[in-house]
PDB file of C-alpha atoms in Angstrom:
ATOM      1  CA  MET K   1      24.995 -27.776 -70.169  1.00 57.00           C
ATOM      2  CA  SER K   2      27.056 -25.540 -67.940  1.00 90.00           C
ATOM      3  CA  GLN K   3      24.519 -25.017 -65.166  1.00 95.00           C
ATOM      4  CA  LEU K   4      21.966 -27.181 -63.387  1.00 96.00           C
ATOM      5  CA  LEU K   5      19.100 -25.883 -61.266  1.00 97.00           C
ATOM      6  CA  LEU K   6      18.861 -28.245 -58.288  1.00 98.00           C
ATOM      7  CA  PHE K   7      16.583 -28.840 -55.305  1.00 97.00           C
ATOM      8  CA  HIS K   8      16.876 -30.441 -51.872  1.00 96.00           C
ATOM      9  CA  THR K   9      14.028 -30.899 -49.408  1.00 95.00           C
ATOM     10  CA  GLY K  10      14.575 -31.319 -45.682  1.00 93.00           C
ATOM     11  CA  PHE K  11      14.168 -29.874 -42.215  1.00 95.00           C
ATOM     12  CA  ASP K  12      16.904 -27.279 -42.563  1.00 95.00           C
ATOM     13  CA  VAL K  13      17.875 -24.354 -44.724  1.00 97.00           C
ATOM     14  CA  ILE K  14      21.176 -25.593 -46.157  1.00 96.00           C
ATOM     15  CA  SER K  15      23.145 -22.760 -47.684  1.00 96.00           C
ATOM     16  CA  ALA K  16      26.487 -24.596 -47.605  1.00 94.00           C
ATOM     17  CA  PRO K  17      26.022 -28.375 -48.039  1.00 94.00           C
ATOM     18  CA  ASP K  18      28.489 -30.781 -46.463  1.00 93.00           C
ATOM     19  CA  VAL K  19      29.391 -33.553 -48.933  1.00 94.00           C
ATOM     20  CA  HIS K  20      30.770 -35.640 -46.051  1.00 90.00           C
ATOM     21  CA  TYR K  21      27.509 -35.641 -44.080  1.00 82.00           C
ATOM     22  CA  GLY K  22      25.570 -38.286 -46.026  1.00 76.00           C
ATOM     23  CA  ARG K  23      25.701 -42.016 -45.365  1.00 77.00           C
ATOM     24  CA  LYS K  24      28.522 -43.951 -46.981  1.00 80.00           C
ATOM     25  CA  ASN K  25      26.191 -46.874 -47.746  1.00 80.00           C
ATOM     26  CA  ALA K  26      23.693 -44.760 -49.709  1.00 83.00           C
ATOM     27  CA  ASP K  27      23.069 -45.651 -53.362  1.00 85.00           C
ATOM     28  CA  PHE K  28      25.800 -43.416 -54.776  1.00 92.00           C
ATOM     29  CA  GLY K  29      27.918 -43.360 -51.634  1.00 90.00           C
ATOM     30  CA  GLN K  30      28.586 -40.414 -49.411  1.00 92.00           C
ATOM     31  CA  GLY K  31      27.638 -36.986 -50.723  1.00 95.00           C
ATOM     32  CA  PHE K  32      24.921 -34.338 -50.872  1.00 96.00           C
ATOM     33  CA  TYR K  33      21.846 -35.638 -52.702  1.00 95.00           C
ATOM     34  CA  LEU K  34      19.683 -33.348 -54.837  1.00 96.00           C
ATOM     35  CA  SER K  35      17.245 -33.497 -57.729  1.00 95.00           C
ATOM     36  CA  ASP K  36      16.873 -31.421 -60.864  1.00 96.00           C
ATOM     37  CA  ASP K  37      13.106 -32.097 -60.716  1.00 95.00           C
ATOM     38  CA  GLU K  38      11.483 -29.651 -58.291  1.00 95.00           C
ATOM     39  CA  GLN K  39       8.198 -31.563 -58.159  1.00 91.00           C
ATOM     40  CA  PHE K  40      10.020 -34.747 -57.242  1.00 89.00           C
ATOM     41  CA  ALA K  41      12.147 -32.963 -54.629  1.00 92.00           C
ATOM     42  CA  LEU K  42       8.972 -31.579 -53.072  1.00 92.00           C
ATOM     43  CA  ARG K  43       7.646 -35.104 -52.697  1.00 84.00           C
ATOM     44  CA  TRP K  44      10.455 -35.846 -50.228  1.00 82.00           C
ATOM     45  CA  ALA K  45       8.887 -33.310 -47.865  1.00 90.00           C
ATOM     46  CA  LYS K  46       7.966 -34.820 -44.504  1.00 91.00           C
ATOM     47  CA  LEU K  47       6.457 -33.592 -41.284  1.00 92.00           C
ATOM     48  CA  ARG K  48       8.283 -33.745 -37.972  1.00 93.00           C
ATOM     49  CA  LYS K  49       7.075 -32.394 -34.668  1.00 92.00           C
ATOM     50  CA  ASP K  50       8.718 -29.080 -33.758  1.00 93.00           C
ATOM     51  CA  ARG K  51      10.512 -28.829 -37.128  1.00 95.00           C
ATOM     52  CA  ASP K  52       9.853 -26.825 -40.249  1.00 96.00           C
ATOM     53  CA  THR K  53      10.284 -28.310 -43.711  1.00 96.00           C
ATOM     54  CA  TYR K  54      12.019 -26.447 -46.546  1.00 97.00           C
ATOM     55  CA  ILE K  55      12.826 -26.835 -50.193  1.00 97.00           C
ATOM     56  CA  ASN K  56      16.296 -25.450 -50.882  1.00 98.00           C
ATOM     57  CA  ARG K  57      17.197 -24.209 -54.362  1.00 98.00           C
ATOM     58  CA  TYR K  58      20.667 -24.121 -55.913  1.00 98.00           C
ATOM     59  CA  VAL K  59      22.467 -23.683 -59.174  1.00 98.00           C
ATOM     60  CA  LEU K  60      25.455 -25.889 -59.970  1.00 98.00           C
ATOM     61  CA  GLU K  61      28.134 -24.620 -62.351  1.00 97.00           C
ATOM     62  CA  THR K  62      29.217 -27.844 -64.079  1.00 97.00           C
ATOM     63  CA  GLU K  63      32.162 -26.465 -66.062  1.00 96.00           C
ATOM     64  CA  GLY K  64      35.358 -28.252 -65.003  1.00 96.00           C
ATOM     65  CA  LEU K  65      33.601 -30.899 -62.887  1.00 98.00           C
ATOM     66  CA  LYS K  66      34.097 -34.616 -63.418  1.00 98.00           C
ATOM     67  CA  ILE K  67      30.514 -35.819 -63.953  1.00 97.00           C
ATOM     68  CA  LEU K  68      29.427 -39.435 -64.337  1.00 97.00           C
ATOM     69  CA  ARG K  69      25.971 -40.365 -65.636  1.00 97.00           C
ATOM     70  CA  PHE K  70      24.326 -43.694 -64.955  1.00 97.00           C
ATOM     71  CA  ASP K  71      21.421 -45.287 -66.774  1.00 96.00           C
ATOM     72  CA  ARG K  72      19.131 -47.728 -64.974  1.00 93.00           C
ATOM     73  CA  ASP K  73      21.075 -50.842 -65.963  1.00 92.00           C
ATOM     74  CA  LYS K  74      23.432 -53.494 -64.563  1.00 91.00           C
ATOM     75  CA  THR K  75      26.410 -51.110 -64.182  1.00 94.00           C
ATOM     76  CA  TRP K  76      24.247 -48.743 -62.116  1.00 93.00           C
ATOM     77  CA  PHE K  77      22.899 -51.646 -60.065  1.00 89.00           C
ATOM     78  CA  ASP K  78      26.380 -53.067 -59.375  1.00 90.00           C
ATOM     79  CA  TYR K  79      27.554 -49.677 -58.079  1.00 93.00           C
ATOM     80  CA  ILE K  80      24.522 -49.322 -55.803  1.00 89.00           C
ATOM     81  CA  TYR K  81      24.766 -52.899 -54.542  1.00 85.00           C
ATOM     82  CA  ARG K  82      28.455 -52.431 -53.727  1.00 88.00           C
ATOM     83  CA  ASN K  83      27.874 -49.157 -51.838  1.00 87.00           C
ATOM     84  CA  ARG K  84      24.974 -50.619 -49.884  1.00 82.00           C
ATOM     85  CA  GLY K  85      27.212 -53.511 -48.899  1.00 81.00           C
ATOM     86  CA  GLY K  86      29.627 -51.104 -47.240  1.00 85.00           C
ATOM     87  CA  TYR K  87      32.474 -51.621 -49.683  1.00 89.00           C
ATOM     88  CA  GLN K  88      34.870 -48.851 -50.643  1.00 91.00           C
ATOM     89  CA  ASP K  89      33.247 -46.319 -52.981  1.00 92.00           C
ATOM     90  CA  LEU K  90      35.102 -46.739 -56.258  1.00 93.00           C
ATOM     91  CA  LEU K  91      33.776 -43.388 -57.517  1.00 94.00           C
ATOM     92  CA  ALA K  92      34.490 -41.282 -54.431  1.00 92.00           C
ATOM     93  CA  GLU K  93      36.726 -38.940 -56.460  1.00 94.00           C
ATOM     94  CA  THR K  94      34.027 -38.248 -59.050  1.00 97.00           C
ATOM     95  CA  ASP K  95      32.711 -34.720 -58.469  1.00 98.00           C
ATOM     96  CA  VAL K  96      29.082 -35.350 -59.445  1.00 98.00           C
ATOM     97  CA  ILE K  97      27.091 -38.501 -60.130  1.00 97.00           C
ATOM     98  CA  ILE K  98      23.780 -38.268 -61.958  1.00 97.00           C
ATOM     99  CA  GLY K  99      21.551 -41.283 -62.216  1.00 96.00           C
ATOM    100  CA  PRO K 100      18.358 -43.077 -61.327  1.00 94.00           C
ATOM    101  CA  ILE K 101      17.158 -43.358 -57.762  1.00 88.00           C
ATOM    102  CA  ALA K 102      16.681 -46.984 -56.717  1.00 84.00           C
ATOM    103  CA  ASN K 103      12.948 -47.158 -56.081  1.00 79.00           C
ATOM    104  CA  ASP K 104      13.396 -49.148 -52.894  1.00 76.00           C
ATOM    105  CA  THR K 105      14.831 -45.990 -51.321  1.00 74.00           C
ATOM    106  CA  ILE K 106      11.657 -44.103 -52.240  1.00 74.00           C
ATOM    107  CA  TYR K 107       9.156 -46.799 -51.368  1.00 74.00           C
ATOM    108  CA  ASN K 108       9.232 -49.063 -48.335  1.00 68.00           C
ATOM    109  CA  THR K 109      10.232 -52.542 -49.481  1.00 67.00           C
ATOM    110  CA  LEU K 110      11.062 -53.805 -45.993  1.00 56.00           C
ATOM    111  CA  GLY K 111      14.733 -54.120 -46.929  1.00 59.00           C
ATOM    112  CA  ILE K 112      14.008 -57.129 -49.095  1.00 60.00           C
ATOM    113  CA  LEU K 113      16.336 -56.132 -51.935  1.00 63.00           C
ATOM    114  CA  THR K 114      19.495 -55.738 -49.868  1.00 60.00           C
ATOM    115  CA  SER K 115      18.755 -58.320 -47.169  1.00 59.00           C
ATOM    116  CA  GLY K 116      20.062 -61.314 -49.072  1.00 63.00           C
ATOM    117  CA  PHE K 117      16.531 -62.767 -49.170  1.00 66.00           C
ATOM    118  CA  VAL K 118      16.454 -62.429 -52.939  1.00 69.00           C
ATOM    119  CA  SER K 119      19.230 -63.002 -55.463  1.00 77.00           C
ATOM    120  CA  ARG K 120      21.197 -60.171 -57.068  1.00 78.00           C
ATOM    121  CA  ASP K 121      19.539 -60.960 -60.412  1.00 81.00           C
ATOM    122  CA  LEU K 122      16.081 -60.712 -58.876  1.00 80.00           C
ATOM    123  CA  SER K 123      17.031 -57.505 -57.044  1.00 78.00           C
ATOM    124  CA  LEU K 124      18.141 -55.991 -60.358  1.00 81.00           C
ATOM    125  CA  LYS K 125      14.903 -57.095 -62.013  1.00 80.00           C
ATOM    126  CA  VAL K 126      12.880 -55.388 -59.276  1.00 78.00           C
ATOM    127  CA  LEU K 127      14.926 -52.172 -59.353  1.00 80.00           C
ATOM    128  CA  LEU K 128      14.417 -51.849 -63.105  1.00 82.00           C
ATOM    129  CA  GLN K 129      10.657 -51.562 -62.489  1.00 81.00           C
ATOM    130  CA  GLY K 130       8.503 -48.623 -61.489  1.00 81.00           C
ATOM    131  CA  PRO K 131       8.836 -44.891 -62.058  1.00 84.00           C
ATOM    132  CA  LEU K 132      12.196 -43.460 -63.097  1.00 89.00           C
ATOM    133  CA  TYR K 133      13.441 -40.513 -61.034  1.00 90.00           C
ATOM    134  CA  THR K 134      16.897 -38.966 -61.147  1.00 93.00           C
ATOM    135  CA  GLN K 135      19.196 -38.020 -58.289  1.00 94.00           C
ATOM    136  CA  ILE K 136      22.255 -35.821 -58.484  1.00 96.00           C
ATOM    137  CA  VAL K 137      24.962 -36.338 -55.886  1.00 96.00           C
ATOM    138  CA  LEU K 138      27.752 -33.899 -55.122  1.00 97.00           C
ATOM    139  CA  LYS K 139      30.616 -36.063 -53.881  1.00 96.00           C
ATOM    140  CA  THR K 140      33.593 -33.703 -53.617  1.00 96.00           C
ATOM    141  CA  GLU K 141      34.475 -30.351 -52.107  1.00 96.00           C
ATOM    142  CA  LYS K 142      35.132 -29.141 -55.647  1.00 97.00           C
ATOM    143  CA  ALA K 143      31.509 -29.883 -56.562  1.00 97.00           C
ATOM    144  CA  ALA K 144      30.217 -28.252 -53.372  1.00 97.00           C
ATOM    145  CA  SER K 145      32.191 -25.106 -54.132  1.00 97.00           C
ATOM    146  CA  ALA K 146      30.555 -24.971 -57.596  1.00 98.00           C
ATOM    147  CA  LEU K 147      27.093 -24.901 -55.981  1.00 98.00           C
ATOM    148  CA  THR K 148      25.395 -21.567 -55.350  1.00 98.00           C
ATOM    149  CA  PHE K 149      22.538 -21.347 -52.841  1.00 98.00           C
ATOM    150  CA  LEU K 150      19.570 -19.464 -54.291  1.00 98.00           C
ATOM    151  CA  GLY K 151      17.273 -19.619 -51.281  1.00 98.00           C
ATOM    152  CA  ALA K 152      14.791 -21.767 -49.400  1.00 98.00           C
ATOM    153  CA  GLU K 153      11.021 -21.871 -49.175  1.00 97.00           C
ATOM    154  CA  LEU K 154       9.106 -22.929 -46.078  1.00 97.00           C
ATOM    155  CA  LEU K 155       6.557 -25.625 -46.961  1.00 96.00           C
ATOM    156  CA  GLU K 156       3.104 -25.555 -45.384  1.00 95.00           C
ATOM    157  CA  ARG K 157       1.688 -28.599 -43.584  1.00 94.00           C
ATOM    158  CA  GLU K 158      -1.239 -29.007 -46.014  1.00 94.00           C
ATOM    159  CA  LYS K 159       1.076 -29.045 -49.015  1.00 93.00           C
ATOM    160  CA  ILE K 160       3.300 -31.659 -47.376  1.00 93.00           C
ATOM    161  CA  LEU K 161       0.304 -33.884 -46.616  1.00 93.00           C
ATOM    162  CA  THR K 162      -0.838 -33.661 -50.248  1.00 93.00           C
ATOM    163  CA  LEU K 163       2.660 -34.541 -51.486  1.00 90.00           C
ATOM    164  CA  ARG K 164       2.967 -37.488 -49.085  1.00 89.00           C
ATOM    165  CA  ALA K 165      -0.405 -38.841 -50.260  1.00 91.00           C
ATOM    166  CA  LYS K 166       0.942 -38.973 -53.844  1.00 88.00           C
ATOM    167  CA  VAL K 167       4.023 -40.869 -52.671  1.00 87.00           C
ATOM    168  CA  GLN K 168       1.833 -43.333 -50.748  1.00 88.00           C
ATOM    169  CA  GLU K 169      -0.252 -44.024 -53.873  1.00 89.00           C
ATOM    170  CA  GLU K 170       2.892 -44.747 -55.893  1.00 87.00           C
ATOM    171  CA  GLU K 171       4.299 -46.839 -53.056  1.00 86.00           C
ATOM    172  CA  ALA K 172       1.192 -49.054 -52.959  1.00 87.00           C
ATOM    173  CA  ALA K 173       1.473 -49.658 -56.716  1.00 87.00           C
ATOM    174  CA  TYR K 174       5.205 -50.394 -56.424  1.00 84.00           C
ATOM    175  CA  GLN K 175       4.658 -52.848 -53.558  1.00 83.00           C
ATOM    176  CA  MET K 176       2.043 -54.701 -55.618  1.00 85.00           C
ATOM    177  CA  LEU K 177       4.513 -54.905 -58.498  1.00 83.00           C
ATOM    178  CA  LEU K 178       7.234 -56.082 -56.122  1.00 80.00           C
ATOM    179  CA  GLY K 179       4.911 -58.736 -54.711  1.00 79.00           C
ATOM    180  CA  ARG K 180       4.104 -60.047 -58.192  1.00 83.00           C
ATOM    181  CA  ILE K 181       7.763 -60.218 -59.210  1.00 80.00           C
ATOM    182  CA  ILE K 182       8.851 -61.905 -55.957  1.00 76.00           C
ATOM    183  CA  GLY K 183       5.863 -64.261 -56.164  1.00 77.00           C
ATOM    184  CA  ASP K 184       6.711 -65.257 -59.720  1.00 77.00           C
ATOM    185  CA  ALA K 185      10.335 -65.771 -58.690  1.00 72.00           C
ATOM    186  CA  SER K 186       9.367 -68.029 -55.758  1.00 67.00           C
ATOM    187  CA  ASP K 187       7.262 -70.094 -58.160  1.00 61.00           C
ATOM    188  CA  ASP K 188      10.387 -70.480 -60.305  1.00 58.00           C
ATOM    189  CA  ASP K 189      12.691 -71.138 -57.300  1.00 51.00           C
ATOM    190  CA  THR K 190      14.877 -68.126 -58.191  1.00 51.00           C
ATOM    191  CA  LEU K 191      15.063 -66.643 -54.693  1.00 50.00           C
ATOM    192  CA  ALA K 192      18.507 -66.481 -53.075  1.00 50.00           C
TER     193      ALA K 192
END
């Protein structure tokens, strides 16, 4: 694999991404977040008054980049949990991180997994559930310079509404699953 076709959905055409713009306490730390799954990237489309919504397309030349891949496991969870806690990003010098998106960033879980309300073990158990989607994060200037902008497409309101409806269906299912897991845990006294 020397090239990746990548997608980013948002309110702007982004021809030159800024890897320092993203939040430091995001799952994989600061960086520019993309997906190699166009259909999933489209599902991030949202409506905002007086703003257009775009899907940006890129190709990333991976040759010479330091790339780290995570599986949805305890190592992945520990990295996410640490970044969300505001600790120093131990992988800030890695050019690209590829790994699962924590489903509580896709679906509204009311902050329950990082609030301290539930234990780390229970948080991990919850985050191992539900659909598996991948995110790709460019963390360094070297990675950003290896990214070529291919163009952007304006998304129509009707398409965005259809995409958001799919996300809401998945979110309802995920929240039911979360409720069952948390409920079972409270029966077992395994909350934090």
